[in-house]
mmCIF file of C-alpha atoms in Angstrom:
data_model
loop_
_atom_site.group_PDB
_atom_site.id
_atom_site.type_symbol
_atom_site.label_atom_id
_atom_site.label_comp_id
_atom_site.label_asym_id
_atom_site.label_seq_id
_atom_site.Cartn_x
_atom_site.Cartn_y
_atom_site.Cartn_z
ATOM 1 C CA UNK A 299 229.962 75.320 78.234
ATOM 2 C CA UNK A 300 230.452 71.938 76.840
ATOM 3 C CA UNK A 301 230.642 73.348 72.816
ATOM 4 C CA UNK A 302 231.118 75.525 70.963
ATOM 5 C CA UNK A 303 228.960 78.823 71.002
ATOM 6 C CA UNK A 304 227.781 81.753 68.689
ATOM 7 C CA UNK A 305 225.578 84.386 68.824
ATOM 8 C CA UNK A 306 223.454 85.500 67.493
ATOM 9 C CA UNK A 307 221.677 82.612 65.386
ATOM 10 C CA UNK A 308 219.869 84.743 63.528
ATOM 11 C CA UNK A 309 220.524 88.106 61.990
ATOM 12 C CA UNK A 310 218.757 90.303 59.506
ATOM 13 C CA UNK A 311 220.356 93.087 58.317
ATOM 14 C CA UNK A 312 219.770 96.095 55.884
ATOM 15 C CA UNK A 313 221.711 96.439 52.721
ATOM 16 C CA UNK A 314 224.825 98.488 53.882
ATOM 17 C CA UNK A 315 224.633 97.673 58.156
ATOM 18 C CA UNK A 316 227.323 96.698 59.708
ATOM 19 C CA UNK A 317 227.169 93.286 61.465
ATOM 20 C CA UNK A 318 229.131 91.482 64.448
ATOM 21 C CA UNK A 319 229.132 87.995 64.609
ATOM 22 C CA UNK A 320 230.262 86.139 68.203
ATOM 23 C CA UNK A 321 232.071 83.062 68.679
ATOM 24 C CA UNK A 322 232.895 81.117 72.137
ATOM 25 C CA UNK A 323 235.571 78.333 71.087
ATOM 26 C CA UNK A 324 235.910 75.610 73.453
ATOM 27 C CA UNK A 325 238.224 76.409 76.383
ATOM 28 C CA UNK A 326 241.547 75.753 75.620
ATOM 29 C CA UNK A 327 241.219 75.396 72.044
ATOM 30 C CA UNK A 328 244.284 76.957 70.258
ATOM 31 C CA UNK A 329 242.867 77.097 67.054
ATOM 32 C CA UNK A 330 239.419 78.885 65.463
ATOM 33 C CA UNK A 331 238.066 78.647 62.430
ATOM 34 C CA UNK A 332 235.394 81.395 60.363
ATOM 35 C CA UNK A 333 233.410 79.707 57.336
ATOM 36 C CA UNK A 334 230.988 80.606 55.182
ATOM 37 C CA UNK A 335 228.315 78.252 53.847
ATOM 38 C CA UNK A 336 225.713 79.244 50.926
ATOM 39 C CA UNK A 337 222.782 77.481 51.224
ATOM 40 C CA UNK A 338 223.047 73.775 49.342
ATOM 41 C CA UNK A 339 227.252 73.990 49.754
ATOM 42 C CA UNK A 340 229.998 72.927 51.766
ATOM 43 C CA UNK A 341 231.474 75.574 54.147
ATOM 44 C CA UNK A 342 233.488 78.599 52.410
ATOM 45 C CA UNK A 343 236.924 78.738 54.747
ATOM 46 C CA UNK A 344 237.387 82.724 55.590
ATOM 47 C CA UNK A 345 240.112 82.804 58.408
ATOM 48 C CA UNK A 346 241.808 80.612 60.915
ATOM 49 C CA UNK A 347 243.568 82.401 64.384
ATOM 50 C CA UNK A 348 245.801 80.364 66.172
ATOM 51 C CA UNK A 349 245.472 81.431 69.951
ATOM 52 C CA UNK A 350 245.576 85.225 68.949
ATOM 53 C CA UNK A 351 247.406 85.875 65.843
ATOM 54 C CA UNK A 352 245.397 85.805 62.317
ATOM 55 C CA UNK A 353 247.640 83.115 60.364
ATOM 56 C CA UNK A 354 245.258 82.922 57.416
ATOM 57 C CA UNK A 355 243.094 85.160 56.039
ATOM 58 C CA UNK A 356 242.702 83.971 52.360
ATOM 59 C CA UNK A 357 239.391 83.125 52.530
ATOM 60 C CA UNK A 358 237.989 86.639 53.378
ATOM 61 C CA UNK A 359 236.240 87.913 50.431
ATOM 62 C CA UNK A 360 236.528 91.480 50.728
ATOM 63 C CA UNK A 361 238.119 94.078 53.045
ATOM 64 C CA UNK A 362 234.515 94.839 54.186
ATOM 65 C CA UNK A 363 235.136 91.420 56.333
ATOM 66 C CA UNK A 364 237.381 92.077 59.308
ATOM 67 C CA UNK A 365 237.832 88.869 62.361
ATOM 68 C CA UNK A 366 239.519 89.053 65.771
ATOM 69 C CA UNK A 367 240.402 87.146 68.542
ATOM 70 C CA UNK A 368 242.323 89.652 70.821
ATOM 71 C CA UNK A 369 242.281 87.818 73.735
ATOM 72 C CA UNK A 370 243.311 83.987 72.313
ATOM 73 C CA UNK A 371 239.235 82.870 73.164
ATOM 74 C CA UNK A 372 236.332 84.833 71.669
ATOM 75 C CA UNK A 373 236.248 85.640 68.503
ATOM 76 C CA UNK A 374 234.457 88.122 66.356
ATOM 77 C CA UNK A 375 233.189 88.209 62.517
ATOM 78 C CA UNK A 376 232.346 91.686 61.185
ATOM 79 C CA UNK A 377 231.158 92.699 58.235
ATOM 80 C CA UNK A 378 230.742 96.318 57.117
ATOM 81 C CA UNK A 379 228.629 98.088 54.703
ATOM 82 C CA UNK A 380 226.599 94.125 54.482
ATOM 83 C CA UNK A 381 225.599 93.353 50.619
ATOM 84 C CA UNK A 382 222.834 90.773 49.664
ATOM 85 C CA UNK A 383 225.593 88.418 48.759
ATOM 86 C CA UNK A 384 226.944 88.331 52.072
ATOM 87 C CA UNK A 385 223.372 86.273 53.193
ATOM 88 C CA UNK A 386 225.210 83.111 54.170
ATOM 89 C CA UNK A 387 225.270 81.084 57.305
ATOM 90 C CA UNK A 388 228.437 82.023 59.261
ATOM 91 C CA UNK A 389 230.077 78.866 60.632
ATOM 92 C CA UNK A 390 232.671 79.304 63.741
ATOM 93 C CA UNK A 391 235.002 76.016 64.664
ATOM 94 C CA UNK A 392 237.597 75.701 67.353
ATOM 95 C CA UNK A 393 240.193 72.956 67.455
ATOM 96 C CA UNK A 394 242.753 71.806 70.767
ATOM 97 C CA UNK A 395 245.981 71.789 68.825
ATOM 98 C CA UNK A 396 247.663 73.773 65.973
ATOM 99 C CA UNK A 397 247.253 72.363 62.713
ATOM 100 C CA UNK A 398 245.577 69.063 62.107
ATOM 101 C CA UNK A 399 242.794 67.529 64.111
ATOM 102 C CA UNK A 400 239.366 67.622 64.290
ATOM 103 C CA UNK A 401 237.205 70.601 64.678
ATOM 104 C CA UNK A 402 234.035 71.510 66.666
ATOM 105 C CA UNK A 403 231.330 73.641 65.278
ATOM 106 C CA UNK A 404 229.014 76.002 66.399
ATOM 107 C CA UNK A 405 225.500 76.065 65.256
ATOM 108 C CA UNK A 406 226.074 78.963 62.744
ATOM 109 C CA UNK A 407 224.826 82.409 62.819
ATOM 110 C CA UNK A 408 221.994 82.788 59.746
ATOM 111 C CA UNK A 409 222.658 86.200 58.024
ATOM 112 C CA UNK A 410 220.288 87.896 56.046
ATOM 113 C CA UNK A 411 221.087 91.135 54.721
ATOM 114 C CA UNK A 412 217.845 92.841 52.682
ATOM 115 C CA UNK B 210 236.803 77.787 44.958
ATOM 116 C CA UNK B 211 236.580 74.269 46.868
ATOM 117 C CA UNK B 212 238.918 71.344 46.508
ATOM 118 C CA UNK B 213 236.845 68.389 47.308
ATOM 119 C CA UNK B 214 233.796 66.997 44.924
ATOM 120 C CA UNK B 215 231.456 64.930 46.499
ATOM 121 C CA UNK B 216 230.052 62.071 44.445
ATOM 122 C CA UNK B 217 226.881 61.691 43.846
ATOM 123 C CA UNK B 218 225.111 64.850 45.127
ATOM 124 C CA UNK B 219 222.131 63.167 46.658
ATOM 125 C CA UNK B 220 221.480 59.356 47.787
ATOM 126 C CA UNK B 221 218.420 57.755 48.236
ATOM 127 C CA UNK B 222 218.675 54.355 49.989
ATOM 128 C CA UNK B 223 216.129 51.830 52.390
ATOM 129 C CA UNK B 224 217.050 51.472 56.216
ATOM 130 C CA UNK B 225 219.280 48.492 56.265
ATOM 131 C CA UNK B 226 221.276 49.087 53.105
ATOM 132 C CA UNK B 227 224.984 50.698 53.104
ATOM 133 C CA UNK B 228 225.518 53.980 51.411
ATOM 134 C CA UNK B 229 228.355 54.734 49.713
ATOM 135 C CA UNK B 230 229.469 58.592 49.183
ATOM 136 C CA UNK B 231 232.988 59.595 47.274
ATOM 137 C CA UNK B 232 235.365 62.192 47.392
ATOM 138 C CA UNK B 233 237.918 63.552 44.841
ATOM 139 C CA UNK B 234 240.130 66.681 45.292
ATOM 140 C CA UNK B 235 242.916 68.766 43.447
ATOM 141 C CA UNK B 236 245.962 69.236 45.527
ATOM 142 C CA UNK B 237 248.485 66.692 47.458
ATOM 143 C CA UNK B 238 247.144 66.621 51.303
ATOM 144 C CA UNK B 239 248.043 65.795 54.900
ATOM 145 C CA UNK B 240 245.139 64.579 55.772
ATOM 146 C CA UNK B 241 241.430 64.062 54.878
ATOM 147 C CA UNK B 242 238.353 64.385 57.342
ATOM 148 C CA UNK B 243 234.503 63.615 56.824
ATOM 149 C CA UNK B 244 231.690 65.829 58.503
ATOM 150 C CA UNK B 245 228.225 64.528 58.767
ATOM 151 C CA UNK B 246 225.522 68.142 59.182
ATOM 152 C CA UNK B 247 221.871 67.725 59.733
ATOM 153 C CA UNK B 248 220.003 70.594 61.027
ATOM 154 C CA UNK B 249 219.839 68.803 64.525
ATOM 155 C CA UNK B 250 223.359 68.856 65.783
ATOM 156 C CA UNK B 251 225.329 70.763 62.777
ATOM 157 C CA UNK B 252 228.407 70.050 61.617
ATOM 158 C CA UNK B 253 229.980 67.148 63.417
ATOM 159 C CA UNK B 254 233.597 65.301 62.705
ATOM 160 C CA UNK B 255 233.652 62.032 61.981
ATOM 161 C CA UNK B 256 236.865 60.390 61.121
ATOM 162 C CA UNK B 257 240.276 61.471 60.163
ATOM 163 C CA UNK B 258 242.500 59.819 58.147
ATOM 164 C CA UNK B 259 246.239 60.742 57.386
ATOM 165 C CA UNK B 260 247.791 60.766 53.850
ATOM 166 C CA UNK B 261 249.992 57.582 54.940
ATOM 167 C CA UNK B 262 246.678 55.660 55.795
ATOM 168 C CA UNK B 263 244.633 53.628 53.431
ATOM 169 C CA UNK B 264 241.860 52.740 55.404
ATOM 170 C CA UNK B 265 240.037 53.621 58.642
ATOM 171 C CA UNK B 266 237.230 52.146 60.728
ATOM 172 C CA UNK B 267 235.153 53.844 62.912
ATOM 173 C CA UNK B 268 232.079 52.099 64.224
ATOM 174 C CA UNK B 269 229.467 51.854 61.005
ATOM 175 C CA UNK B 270 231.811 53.744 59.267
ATOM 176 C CA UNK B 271 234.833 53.074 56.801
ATOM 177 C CA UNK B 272 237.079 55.090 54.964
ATOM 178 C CA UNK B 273 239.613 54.652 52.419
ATOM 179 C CA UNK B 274 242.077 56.796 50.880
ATOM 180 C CA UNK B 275 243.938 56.835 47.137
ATOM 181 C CA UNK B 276 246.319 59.431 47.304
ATOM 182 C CA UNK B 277 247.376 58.291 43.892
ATOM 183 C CA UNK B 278 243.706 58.937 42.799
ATOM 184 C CA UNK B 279 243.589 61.874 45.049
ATOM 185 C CA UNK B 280 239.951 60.470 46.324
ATOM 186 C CA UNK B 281 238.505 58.926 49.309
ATOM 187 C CA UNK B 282 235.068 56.908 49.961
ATOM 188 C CA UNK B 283 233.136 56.935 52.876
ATOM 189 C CA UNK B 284 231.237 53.571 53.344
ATOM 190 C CA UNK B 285 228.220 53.737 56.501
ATOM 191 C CA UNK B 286 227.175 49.997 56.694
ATOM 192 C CA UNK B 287 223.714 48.785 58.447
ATOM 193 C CA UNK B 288 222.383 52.428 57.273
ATOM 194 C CA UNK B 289 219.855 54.074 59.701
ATOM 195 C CA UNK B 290 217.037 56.933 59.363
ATOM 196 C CA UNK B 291 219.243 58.699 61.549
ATOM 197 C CA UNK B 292 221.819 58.797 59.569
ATOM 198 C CA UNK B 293 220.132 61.047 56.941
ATOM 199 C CA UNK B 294 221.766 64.191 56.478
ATOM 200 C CA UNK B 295 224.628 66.129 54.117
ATOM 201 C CA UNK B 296 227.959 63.995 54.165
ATOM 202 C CA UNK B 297 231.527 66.597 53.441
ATOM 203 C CA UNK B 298 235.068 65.566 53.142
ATOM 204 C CA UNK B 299 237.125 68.224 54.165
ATOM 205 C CA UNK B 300 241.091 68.633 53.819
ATOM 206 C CA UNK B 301 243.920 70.498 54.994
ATOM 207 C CA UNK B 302 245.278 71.466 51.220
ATOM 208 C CA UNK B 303 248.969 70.007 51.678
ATOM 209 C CA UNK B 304 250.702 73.257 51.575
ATOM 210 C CA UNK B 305 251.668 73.988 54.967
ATOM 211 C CA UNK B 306 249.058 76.207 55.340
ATOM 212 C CA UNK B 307 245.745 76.636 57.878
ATOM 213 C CA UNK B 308 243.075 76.096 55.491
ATOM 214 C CA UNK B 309 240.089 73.319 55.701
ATOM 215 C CA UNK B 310 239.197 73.074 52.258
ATOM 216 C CA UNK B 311 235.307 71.510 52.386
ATOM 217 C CA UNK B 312 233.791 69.578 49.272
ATOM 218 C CA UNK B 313 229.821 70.599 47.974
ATOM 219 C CA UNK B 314 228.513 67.123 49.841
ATOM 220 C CA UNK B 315 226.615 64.235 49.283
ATOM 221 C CA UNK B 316 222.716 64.620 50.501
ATOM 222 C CA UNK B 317 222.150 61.038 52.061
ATOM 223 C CA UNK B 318 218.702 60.208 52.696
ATOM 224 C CA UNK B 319 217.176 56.933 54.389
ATOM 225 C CA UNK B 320 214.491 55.730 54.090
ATOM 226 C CA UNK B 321 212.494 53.650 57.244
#
């Protein structure tokens, strides 16, 4: 594919589910981004891989949030035991080199825990 | 907590007219990006410009950089209804580190 993908786009989940949130970077993209964005804000940075180490998990905002990239390419966001305040859209961006450059994002996955 | 503060939250401006959005933030930087989202196509880059840079063109666009201010604008001349959507500067927080730090954005709106 020509972008970058995620899946699903929408997800409602019940107060205390556990959720998995999919990412397809670009191919070749060393770099992959997780953000979270509240409705009315600017994205929330959780995590960053390059290829498949975790380099920066910072953002993450509990231990309940857990990403990996095992492989260097797909990615996954999960979040256990969901809380209303994780209702967010969940932003995934991939980027060719290692640090600096510009990113490409996915459409988002809208969470919605009840 | 995020670094950059968009200025002003929401603009309102005819079809024709150029819009003017600012961007202050805390920490020294690398570099400083702008995003443009609308619900159409997302989040989308739209020029990059490196601490050692002042200003950068791009098409319509035209940014300019104060590191002694620690703010950037983003000037879109010849604005069109297409261009409405939420405007973010984004940067790399200077420390050596990974993460995109993303101001709250200014809401552009234009008007045909």
């Amino acid at each position: 594919g020509a972008g970058v993908s995620q899946s699903p786009r929408y997800k409602v989940a019940k107060r205390g589910q556990d959720v998995a949130l999919r990412c397809d970077p670009i191919s070749g993209h060393v770099s992959l981004f997780w953000y979270q964005q509240a409705l009315g804000q600017g994205p929330e940075f959780l995590t960053y891989f390059q290829n498949e180490a975790q380099l920066d998990k910072s953002g993450l905002p509990s231990d309940r949030f857990f990403a990996e990239r095992p492989e260097g390419s797909v990615s996954t966001l999960k979040i256990q035991r969901t809380q209303q305040e994780d209702s967010a859209v969940y932003l995934c961006a991939s980027s060719l080199g290692r640090t600096e450059g510009e990113q490409f994002f996915g459409p988002g996955t809208r969470l919605t825990v009840l | 907590s995020q670094q950059g503060e968009e200025d002003p939250q929401a603009l309102s401006i005819q079809e024709g007219e150029n819009a003017t959005m600012n961007c202050s933030y805390k920490t020294s930087i690398n570099n400083l990006q702008w995003y443009r989202q609308n619900s159409g196509r997302g989040l989308v880059h739209l020029i990059l410009i490196r601490s050692n840079e002042r200003e950068k063109h791009s098409g319509r666009l035209r940014v300019t950089l104060d590191t002694s201010k620690k703010s950037s604008s983003l000037l879109i001349t010849a604005s069109r209804a297409a261009d409405t959507a939420s405007y973010f500067c984004a940067t790399d927080g200077g420390t050596g580190g990974f993460k995109t730090i993303f101001g709250a954005g200014t809401r552009l709106f234009v008007k045909a």
